[in-house]
Amino acid sequence: MPAYTLECSLERESIRTFRSMLMCLKQFGTDLFFEANERTVTLRTLNTAQSAFIVCTLQSAFFAKYTVRAWRGVSSSSSPRLTPFPPRLSQFAPGASASVKLHLKNLTSIFRSTFGVERVWLQVAAGGEQATEGCEP
């Protein structure tokens, strides 16, 4: 099973918008389901009663830079490492995506103060047995 890595960056106004979305989601739920594919990032949360949810979808154009990579495990000698597939959309099955569950409290504390911040880089790895161990870009 391939592992996926999302690397993206936010700049000024996008940082404030992203922060506002996280703060709104935190008021509603405690966990963030972060899903990325080659065109979008989807943020979801479910309320504690599990009776309602919020979904925010961000197009790749929202980000200053946006790259999704698929990785596959390769055994070489005694230490397994991960090698990247060529970064082309054709490597993804239609509708394929990677998702992780994050705690909103942790994320909102990172984005609590964004005054004077001009750029934020995000990197999220998901899937595979060794999603980030030994990754070489």
PDB file of C-alpha atoms in Angstrom, residues 4 35-39 68 91-98:
ATOM      1  CA  TYR A   4       1.139   9.649   0.630  1.00  0.00           C
ATOM      2  CA  GLU A  35      -7.960  14.328   3.758  1.00  0.00           C
ATOM      3  CA  ALA A  36      -5.807  15.224   0.751  1.00  0.00           C
ATOM      4  CA  ASN A  37      -5.830  14.206  -2.880  1.00  0.00           C
ATOM      5  CA  GLU A  38      -4.173  15.640  -5.969  1.00  0.00           C
ATOM      6  CA  ARG A  39      -6.666  18.538  -6.227  1.00  0.00           C
ATOM      7  CA  VAL A  68       0.950  15.329  -3.184  1.00  0.00           C
ATOM      8  CA  GLN A  91      -0.256   7.527 -10.430  1.00  0.00           C
ATOM      9  CA  PHE A  92      -3.436   8.037  -8.378  1.00  0.00           C
ATOM     10  CA  ALA A  93      -6.519   5.953  -8.868  1.00  0.00           C
ATOM     11  CA  PRO A  94      -9.587   8.130  -9.470  1.00  0.00           C
ATOM     12  CA  GLY A  95     -10.788   9.383  -6.106  1.00  0.00           C
ATOM     13  CA  ALA A  96      -7.691   8.105  -4.260  1.00  0.00           C
ATOM     14  CA  SER A  97      -6.784  10.131  -1.213  1.00  0.00           C
ATOM     15  CA  ALA A  98      -4.852   9.999   2.019  1.00  0.00           C
TER      16      ALA A  98
END
